[in-house]
Amino acid sequence: MGMQKRILKIGLPQAVEVFGMWGIQMFCLSIISELPVKGVLGVHNIAVRIESLSFLPGFAIGMAASTLVGQYLGARNALMARITIWKCMRYAVIFMTGLGVLFSAFPALFMEIFSNGSTTLIDTGIPVLRTMLVVEPFFAACIVMKMSLRGAGDTRRVMLISYGIMGFFRVVCTWVWFRLAPETMTLWGIWLVFAFEMAVQSAILYKIVKGRSWTKLQV
C-alpha cells in the first residue's frame, strides 16, 4: 500500500493535468472554429503540426532532464539536478528558437508543404507561423522546467500552474474576447495570447526552479 500511495501521489496530478489540458485545447478549438475566416480551423491544425517539428524534440530534451533530475536528487545531489535543468533548458531554447526563426523566415514554404498549395490557407497561416518566433523560446523553457519538476516529484504544483495560467488565458481571456468583440478576433491574435501565456508560465516556473523546495520533496 505504501508503494501504491507513492505512485498515486506522483501520477494522479499528472493524469489530471493532461486531462485538463486536452479539455482546454478543445475549448480553444471551439472558439477558433467560430471565427469568420475560411479554413481557419485547418490553418490552426497545420500550424500545430508545423510547430511539432520543434516541440517534439523539445519534449525529448525535457525527458532527459526529468530522468537526470530524479537520478541526481535520489543521489542527494541537488546542485547537479539544478545544473541539469539549466543546461537542458539552454539546449531546448536554442534548438526550438532556431526552428522558430526558420518558421518565421519562411512561413509560406512550410504552409505550402501542408496545405497542398491553397493560397487561402497559406495567406491565413503566414502571420500565425511568424508568432512562433515569440512562442518557441518560452515554450522550450516551459517544457524543460515542467518535466524537470515532474522528475523531482513536484507534479502537484505543475498541475496547478498549468490549470491556473492556461485556464485564465486560454479559457477566460479568449471567451471574454469572443463574447465582447468577436469581429476583432483573428487566429494570429489568439496565438499571441498563447505566446503571452507561455511567457507567464515560464516566469512562474523559473521562480520555482530557482527555489529549493522541489529539491527537498519526499517521493
PDB file of C-alpha atoms in Angstrom:
ATOM      1  CA  MET A   1       0.000   0.000   0.000  1.00  0.00           C
ATOM      2  CA  GLY A   2       2.907   2.339   0.680  1.00  0.00           C
ATOM      3  CA  MET A   3       4.128   1.969  -2.899  1.00  0.00           C
ATOM      4  CA  GLN A   4       0.594   2.481  -4.260  1.00  0.00           C
ATOM      5  CA  LYS A   5       0.286   5.740  -2.333  1.00  0.00           C
ATOM      6  CA  ARG A   6       3.584   6.970  -3.719  1.00  0.00           C
ATOM      7  CA  ILE A   7       2.530   6.109  -7.280  1.00  0.00           C
ATOM      8  CA  LEU A   8      -0.783   7.930  -6.867  1.00  0.00           C
ATOM      9  CA  LYS A   9       0.868  10.928  -5.223  1.00  0.00           C
ATOM     10  CA  ILE A  10       3.109  11.429  -8.245  1.00  0.00           C
ATOM     11  CA  GLY A  11       0.952  10.072 -11.057  1.00  0.00           C
ATOM     12  CA  LEU A  12      -2.532  11.366 -10.232  1.00  0.00           C
ATOM     13  CA  PRO A  13      -1.761  15.115 -10.556  1.00  0.00           C
ATOM     14  CA  GLN A  14      -0.059  14.426 -13.892  1.00  0.00           C
ATOM     15  CA  ALA A  15      -3.086  12.487 -15.140  1.00  0.00           C
ATOM     16  CA  VAL A  16      -5.438  15.271 -14.040  1.00  0.00           C
ATOM     17  CA  GLU A  17      -3.195  17.895 -15.659  1.00  0.00           C
ATOM     18  CA  VAL A  18      -3.093  16.156 -19.037  1.00  0.00           C
ATOM     19  CA  PHE A  19      -6.859  15.557 -18.997  1.00  0.00           C
ATOM     20  CA  GLY A  20      -7.486  19.219 -18.194  1.00  0.00           C
ATOM     21  CA  MET A  21      -5.056  20.477 -20.809  1.00  0.00           C
ATOM     22  CA  TRP A  22      -6.839  18.497 -23.524  1.00  0.00           C
ATOM     23  CA  GLY A  23     -10.140  19.936 -22.294  1.00  0.00           C
ATOM     24  CA  ILE A  24      -8.728  23.465 -22.536  1.00  0.00           C
ATOM     25  CA  GLN A  25      -7.413  22.748 -26.030  1.00  0.00           C
ATOM     26  CA  MET A  26     -10.842  21.507 -27.103  1.00  0.00           C
ATOM     27  CA  PHE A  27     -12.398  24.710 -25.761  1.00  0.00           C
ATOM     28  CA  CYS A  28      -9.906  26.786 -27.769  1.00  0.00           C
ATOM     29  CA  LEU A  29     -10.726  24.780 -30.895  1.00  0.00           C
ATOM     30  CA  SER A  30     -14.433  25.505 -30.391  1.00  0.00           C
ATOM     31  CA  ILE A  31     -13.676  29.247 -30.273  1.00  0.00           C
ATOM     32  CA  ILE A  32     -11.347  29.104 -33.283  1.00  0.00           C
ATOM     33  CA  SER A  33     -13.928  27.189 -35.327  1.00  0.00           C
ATOM     34  CA  GLU A  34     -16.372  30.097 -34.835  1.00  0.00           C
ATOM     35  CA  LEU A  35     -14.053  32.686 -36.383  1.00  0.00           C
ATOM     36  CA  PRO A  36     -15.424  34.118 -39.652  1.00  0.00           C
ATOM     37  CA  VAL A  37     -12.333  33.138 -41.637  1.00  0.00           C
ATOM     38  CA  LYS A  38     -12.381  30.491 -44.343  1.00  0.00           C
ATOM     39  CA  GLY A  39     -10.403  27.400 -43.377  1.00  0.00           C
ATOM     40  CA  VAL A  40      -9.311  28.858 -40.029  1.00  0.00           C
ATOM     41  CA  LEU A  41      -9.519  25.551 -38.142  1.00  0.00           C
ATOM     42  CA  GLY A  42      -7.446  23.847 -40.832  1.00  0.00           C
ATOM     43  CA  VAL A  43      -4.823  26.601 -40.628  1.00  0.00           C
ATOM     44  CA  HIS A  44      -4.631  26.195 -36.842  1.00  0.00           C
ATOM     45  CA  ASN A  45      -4.157  22.441 -37.133  1.00  0.00           C
ATOM     46  CA  ILE A  46      -1.485  22.881 -39.808  1.00  0.00           C
ATOM     47  CA  ALA A  47       0.335  25.423 -37.615  1.00  0.00           C
ATOM     48  CA  VAL A  48       0.313  22.975 -34.698  1.00  0.00           C
ATOM     49  CA  ARG A  49       1.742  20.233 -36.925  1.00  0.00           C
ATOM     50  CA  ILE A  50       4.495  22.548 -38.159  1.00  0.00           C
ATOM     51  CA  GLU A  51       5.253  23.594 -34.583  1.00  0.00           C
ATOM     52  CA  SER A  52       5.524  19.927 -33.602  1.00  0.00           C
ATOM     53  CA  LEU A  53       8.723  19.795 -35.665  1.00  0.00           C
ATOM     54  CA  SER A  54      10.252  21.806 -32.831  1.00  0.00           C
ATOM     55  CA  PHE A  55       8.369  20.842 -29.688  1.00  0.00           C
ATOM     56  CA  LEU A  56       8.612  17.067 -30.095  1.00  0.00           C
ATOM     57  CA  PRO A  57      12.437  17.209 -29.934  1.00  0.00           C
ATOM     58  CA  GLY A  58      11.945  19.700 -27.111  1.00  0.00           C
ATOM     59  CA  PHE A  59       9.984  17.056 -25.210  1.00  0.00           C
ATOM     60  CA  ALA A  60      12.858  14.622 -25.807  1.00  0.00           C
ATOM     61  CA  ILE A  61      15.271  17.066 -24.144  1.00  0.00           C
ATOM     62  CA  GLY A  62      12.750  17.544 -21.329  1.00  0.00           C
ATOM     63  CA  MET A  63      12.575  13.783 -20.814  1.00  0.00           C
ATOM     64  CA  ALA A  64      16.359  13.680 -20.445  1.00  0.00           C
ATOM     65  CA  ALA A  65      16.157  16.497 -17.895  1.00  0.00           C
ATOM     66  CA  SER A  66      13.391  14.722 -15.967  1.00  0.00           C
ATOM     67  CA  THR A  67      15.337  11.457 -15.768  1.00  0.00           C
ATOM     68  CA  LEU A  68      18.603  13.082 -14.715  1.00  0.00           C
ATOM     69  CA  VAL A  69      16.938  15.339 -12.139  1.00  0.00           C
ATOM     70  CA  GLY A  70      15.289  12.330 -10.497  1.00  0.00           C
ATOM     71  CA  GLN A  71      18.594  10.460 -10.537  1.00  0.00           C
ATOM     72  CA  TYR A  72      20.599  13.314  -9.005  1.00  0.00           C
ATOM     73  CA  LEU A  73      18.014  14.029  -6.318  1.00  0.00           C
ATOM     74  CA  GLY A  74      17.967  10.332  -5.487  1.00  0.00           C
ATOM     75  CA  ALA A  75      21.738  10.586  -5.038  1.00  0.00           C
ATOM     76  CA  ARG A  76      21.179  13.688  -2.828  1.00  0.00           C
ATOM     77  CA  ASN A  77      22.970  15.954  -5.269  1.00  0.00           C
ATOM     78  CA  ALA A  78      20.645  18.940  -5.683  1.00  0.00           C
ATOM     79  CA  LEU A  79      23.381  21.040  -7.295  1.00  0.00           C
ATOM     80  CA  MET A  80      23.769  18.675 -10.251  1.00  0.00           C
ATOM     81  CA  ALA A  81      19.980  18.426 -10.574  1.00  0.00           C
ATOM     82  CA  ARG A  82      19.793  22.208 -10.859  1.00  0.00           C
ATOM     83  CA  ILE A  83      22.708  22.337 -13.343  1.00  0.00           C
ATOM     84  CA  THR A  84      20.945  19.687 -15.434  1.00  0.00           C
ATOM     85  CA  ILE A  85      17.808  21.810 -15.664  1.00  0.00           C
ATOM     86  CA  TRP A  86      19.697  24.913 -16.799  1.00  0.00           C
ATOM     87  CA  LYS A  87      21.752  23.003 -19.369  1.00  0.00           C
ATOM     88  CA  CYS A  88      18.751  21.156 -20.840  1.00  0.00           C
ATOM     89  CA  MET A  89      16.713  24.349 -20.873  1.00  0.00           C
ATOM     90  CA  ARG A  90      19.507  26.125 -22.754  1.00  0.00           C
ATOM     91  CA  TYR A  91      19.689  23.334 -25.340  1.00  0.00           C
ATOM     92  CA  ALA A  92      15.899  23.278 -25.798  1.00  0.00           C
ATOM     93  CA  VAL A  93      15.634  27.070 -26.117  1.00  0.00           C
ATOM     94  CA  ILE A  94      18.447  27.209 -28.691  1.00  0.00           C
ATOM     95  CA  PHE A  95      17.012  24.321 -30.720  1.00  0.00           C
ATOM     96  CA  MET A  96      13.356  25.362 -30.654  1.00  0.00           C
ATOM     97  CA  THR A  97      14.092  29.065 -31.154  1.00  0.00           C
ATOM     98  CA  GLY A  98      16.273  28.176 -34.140  1.00  0.00           C
ATOM     99  CA  LEU A  99      13.359  26.337 -35.722  1.00  0.00           C
ATOM    100  CA  GLY A 100      11.066  29.208 -34.746  1.00  0.00           C
ATOM    101  CA  VAL A 101      13.348  31.524 -36.738  1.00  0.00           C
ATOM    102  CA  LEU A 102      13.010  29.214 -39.754  1.00  0.00           C
ATOM    103  CA  PHE A 103       9.216  29.086 -39.428  1.00  0.00           C
ATOM    104  CA  SER A 104       9.111  32.881 -39.154  1.00  0.00           C
ATOM    105  CA  ALA A 105      11.535  33.480 -42.034  1.00  0.00           C
ATOM    106  CA  PHE A 106       9.912  31.054 -44.495  1.00  0.00           C
ATOM    107  CA  PRO A 107       6.264  30.726 -43.383  1.00  0.00           C
ATOM    108  CA  ALA A 108       4.860  30.365 -46.909  1.00  0.00           C
ATOM    109  CA  LEU A 109       7.211  27.467 -47.646  1.00  0.00           C
ATOM    110  CA  PHE A 110       6.146  25.495 -44.571  1.00  0.00           C
ATOM    111  CA  MET A 111       2.458  26.291 -45.073  1.00  0.00           C
ATOM    112  CA  GLU A 112       2.630  25.187 -48.710  1.00  0.00           C
ATOM    113  CA  ILE A 113       4.001  21.764 -47.724  1.00  0.00           C
ATOM    114  CA  PHE A 114       0.966  21.038 -45.543  1.00  0.00           C
ATOM    115  CA  SER A 115      -1.777  22.986 -47.362  1.00  0.00           C
ATOM    116  CA  ASN A 116      -1.463  21.471 -50.834  1.00  0.00           C
ATOM    117  CA  GLY A 117      -0.833  24.908 -52.340  1.00  0.00           C
ATOM    118  CA  SER A 118      -4.089  26.521 -51.122  1.00  0.00           C
ATOM    119  CA  THR A 119      -3.480  30.274 -51.251  1.00  0.00           C
ATOM    120  CA  THR A 120      -6.269  30.926 -48.729  1.00  0.00           C
ATOM    121  CA  LEU A 121      -4.686  28.662 -46.111  1.00  0.00           C
ATOM    122  CA  ILE A 122      -1.195  29.970 -46.847  1.00  0.00           C
ATOM    123  CA  ASP A 123      -2.188  33.640 -46.521  1.00  0.00           C
ATOM    124  CA  THR A 124      -4.044  32.978 -43.244  1.00  0.00           C
ATOM    125  CA  GLY A 125      -1.231  30.847 -41.842  1.00  0.00           C
ATOM    126  CA  ILE A 126       1.733  33.147 -42.559  1.00  0.00           C
ATOM    127  CA  PRO A 127       1.073  35.555 -39.621  1.00  0.00           C
ATOM    128  CA  VAL A 128       0.474  32.572 -37.325  1.00  0.00           C
ATOM    129  CA  LEU A 129       3.813  30.954 -38.162  1.00  0.00           C
ATOM    130  CA  ARG A 130       5.574  34.259 -37.562  1.00  0.00           C
ATOM    131  CA  THR A 131       4.300  34.299 -33.971  1.00  0.00           C
ATOM    132  CA  MET A 132       6.393  31.164 -33.365  1.00  0.00           C
ATOM    133  CA  LEU A 133       9.460  33.380 -33.175  1.00  0.00           C
ATOM    134  CA  VAL A 134       7.941  34.662 -29.917  1.00  0.00           C
ATOM    135  CA  VAL A 135       6.317  31.412 -28.764  1.00  0.00           C
ATOM    136  CA  GLU A 136       9.192  28.945 -29.124  1.00  0.00           C
ATOM    137  CA  PRO A 137      11.700  30.252 -26.503  1.00  0.00           C
ATOM    138  CA  PHE A 138       9.055  30.332 -23.777  1.00  0.00           C
ATOM    139  CA  PHE A 139       7.561  27.021 -24.902  1.00  0.00           C
ATOM    140  CA  ALA A 140      11.005  25.381 -24.729  1.00  0.00           C
ATOM    141  CA  ALA A 141      11.648  26.727 -21.234  1.00  0.00           C
ATOM    142  CA  CYS A 142       8.212  25.576 -20.044  1.00  0.00           C
ATOM    143  CA  ILE A 143       8.701  22.056 -21.407  1.00  0.00           C
ATOM    144  CA  VAL A 144      12.048  21.506 -19.686  1.00  0.00           C
ATOM    145  CA  MET A 145      11.115  23.122 -16.365  1.00  0.00           C
ATOM    146  CA  LYS A 146       7.792  21.301 -16.134  1.00  0.00           C
ATOM    147  CA  MET A 147       9.275  17.913 -16.941  1.00  0.00           C
ATOM    148  CA  SER A 148      12.189  18.514 -14.574  1.00  0.00           C
ATOM    149  CA  LEU A 149       9.845  19.353 -11.708  1.00  0.00           C
ATOM    150  CA  ARG A 150       7.847  16.220 -12.502  1.00  0.00           C
ATOM    151  CA  GLY A 151      11.085  14.233 -12.321  1.00  0.00           C
ATOM    152  CA  ALA A 152      11.615  15.715  -8.866  1.00  0.00           C
ATOM    153  CA  GLY A 153       8.107  14.597  -7.870  1.00  0.00           C
ATOM    154  CA  ASP A 154       6.603  18.104  -7.850  1.00  0.00           C
ATOM    155  CA  THR A 155       3.702  17.151 -10.108  1.00  0.00           C
ATOM    156  CA  ARG A 156       1.045  18.872  -7.990  1.00  0.00           C
ATOM    157  CA  ARG A 157       2.457  22.375  -8.419  1.00  0.00           C
ATOM    158  CA  VAL A 158       3.000  21.809 -12.142  1.00  0.00           C
ATOM    159  CA  MET A 159      -0.648  20.788 -12.434  1.00  0.00           C
ATOM    160  CA  LEU A 160      -1.853  23.889 -10.569  1.00  0.00           C
ATOM    161  CA  ILE A 161       0.283  26.208 -12.700  1.00  0.00           C
ATOM    162  CA  SER A 162      -0.913  24.610 -15.940  1.00  0.00           C
ATOM    163  CA  TYR A 163      -4.557  24.813 -14.888  1.00  0.00           C
ATOM    164  CA  GLY A 164      -4.307  28.310 -13.471  1.00  0.00           C
ATOM    165  CA  ILE A 165      -2.378  30.035 -16.262  1.00  0.00           C
ATOM    166  CA  MET A 166      -3.825  28.121 -19.220  1.00  0.00           C
ATOM    167  CA  GLY A 167      -7.310  28.349 -17.763  1.00  0.00           C
ATOM    168  CA  PHE A 168      -7.067  32.120 -17.365  1.00  0.00           C
ATOM    169  CA  PHE A 169      -5.582  32.951 -20.766  1.00  0.00           C
ATOM    170  CA  ARG A 170      -6.971  30.194 -22.997  1.00  0.00           C
ATOM    171  CA  VAL A 171     -10.412  29.934 -21.453  1.00  0.00           C
ATOM    172  CA  VAL A 172     -11.283  33.166 -19.642  1.00  0.00           C
ATOM    173  CA  CYS A 173      -9.482  35.655 -21.892  1.00  0.00           C
ATOM    174  CA  THR A 174     -10.453  34.045 -25.206  1.00  0.00           C
ATOM    175  CA  TRP A 175     -14.072  33.590 -24.083  1.00  0.00           C
ATOM    176  CA  VAL A 176     -14.358  37.219 -22.915  1.00  0.00           C
ATOM    177  CA  TRP A 177     -12.753  38.422 -26.153  1.00  0.00           C
ATOM    178  CA  PHE A 178     -15.113  36.253 -28.198  1.00  0.00           C
ATOM    179  CA  ARG A 179     -18.182  37.478 -26.306  1.00  0.00           C
ATOM    180  CA  LEU A 180     -17.335  41.182 -26.278  1.00  0.00           C
ATOM    181  CA  ALA A 181     -15.609  41.760 -29.630  1.00  0.00           C
ATOM    182  CA  PRO A 182     -15.791  38.673 -31.877  1.00  0.00           C
ATOM    183  CA  GLU A 183     -15.320  40.769 -35.015  1.00  0.00           C
ATOM    184  CA  THR A 184     -11.786  41.689 -33.851  1.00  0.00           C
ATOM    185  CA  MET A 185     -10.678  38.100 -33.206  1.00  0.00           C
ATOM    186  CA  THR A 186      -8.116  36.547 -35.522  1.00  0.00           C
ATOM    187  CA  LEU A 187      -6.154  33.311 -35.386  1.00  0.00           C
ATOM    188  CA  TRP A 188      -2.980  35.399 -35.249  1.00  0.00           C
ATOM    189  CA  GLY A 189      -4.309  37.258 -32.209  1.00  0.00           C
ATOM    190  CA  ILE A 190      -5.231  34.028 -30.442  1.00  0.00           C
ATOM    191  CA  TRP A 191      -1.720  32.680 -30.990  1.00  0.00           C
ATOM    192  CA  LEU A 192      -0.313  35.896 -29.496  1.00  0.00           C
ATOM    193  CA  VAL A 193      -2.430  35.210 -26.411  1.00  0.00           C
ATOM    194  CA  PHE A 194      -0.883  31.711 -26.305  1.00  0.00           C
ATOM    195  CA  ALA A 195       2.593  33.275 -26.535  1.00  0.00           C
ATOM    196  CA  PHE A 196       1.900  35.628 -23.625  1.00  0.00           C
ATOM    197  CA  GLU A 197       0.533  32.720 -21.594  1.00  0.00           C
ATOM    198  CA  MET A 198       3.751  30.763 -22.210  1.00  0.00           C
ATOM    199  CA  ALA A 199       5.797  33.762 -21.068  1.00  0.00           C
ATOM    200  CA  VAL A 200       3.834  33.993 -17.811  1.00  0.00           C
ATOM    201  CA  GLN A 201       4.178  30.257 -17.186  1.00  0.00           C
ATOM    202  CA  SER A 202       7.922  30.464 -17.826  1.00  0.00           C
ATOM    203  CA  ALA A 203       8.344  33.285 -15.323  1.00  0.00           C
ATOM    204  CA  ILE A 204       6.472  31.393 -12.591  1.00  0.00           C
ATOM    205  CA  LEU A 205       8.266  28.111 -13.252  1.00  0.00           C
ATOM    206  CA  TYR A 206      11.634  29.879 -13.303  1.00  0.00           C
ATOM    207  CA  LYS A 207      10.960  31.287  -9.840  1.00  0.00           C
ATOM    208  CA  ILE A 208      10.063  27.811  -8.562  1.00  0.00           C
ATOM    209  CA  VAL A 209      13.143  26.187 -10.094  1.00  0.00           C
ATOM    210  CA  LYS A 210      15.341  28.909  -8.614  1.00  0.00           C
ATOM    211  CA  GLY A 211      13.993  27.963  -5.176  1.00  0.00           C
ATOM    212  CA  ARG A 212      14.849  24.910  -3.100  1.00  0.00           C
ATOM    213  CA  SER A 213      11.521  23.398  -2.134  1.00  0.00           C
ATOM    214  CA  TRP A 214      11.448  20.977  -5.094  1.00  0.00           C
ATOM    215  CA  THR A 215      14.863  19.589  -4.094  1.00  0.00           C
ATOM    216  CA  LYS A 216      13.582  18.512  -0.677  1.00  0.00           C
ATOM    217  CA  LEU A 217      10.462  16.582  -1.659  1.00  0.00           C
ATOM    218  CA  GLN A 218       9.975  13.084  -0.267  1.00  0.00           C
ATOM    219  CA  VAL A 219       8.843  10.863  -3.124  1.00  0.00           C
TER     220      VAL A 219
END
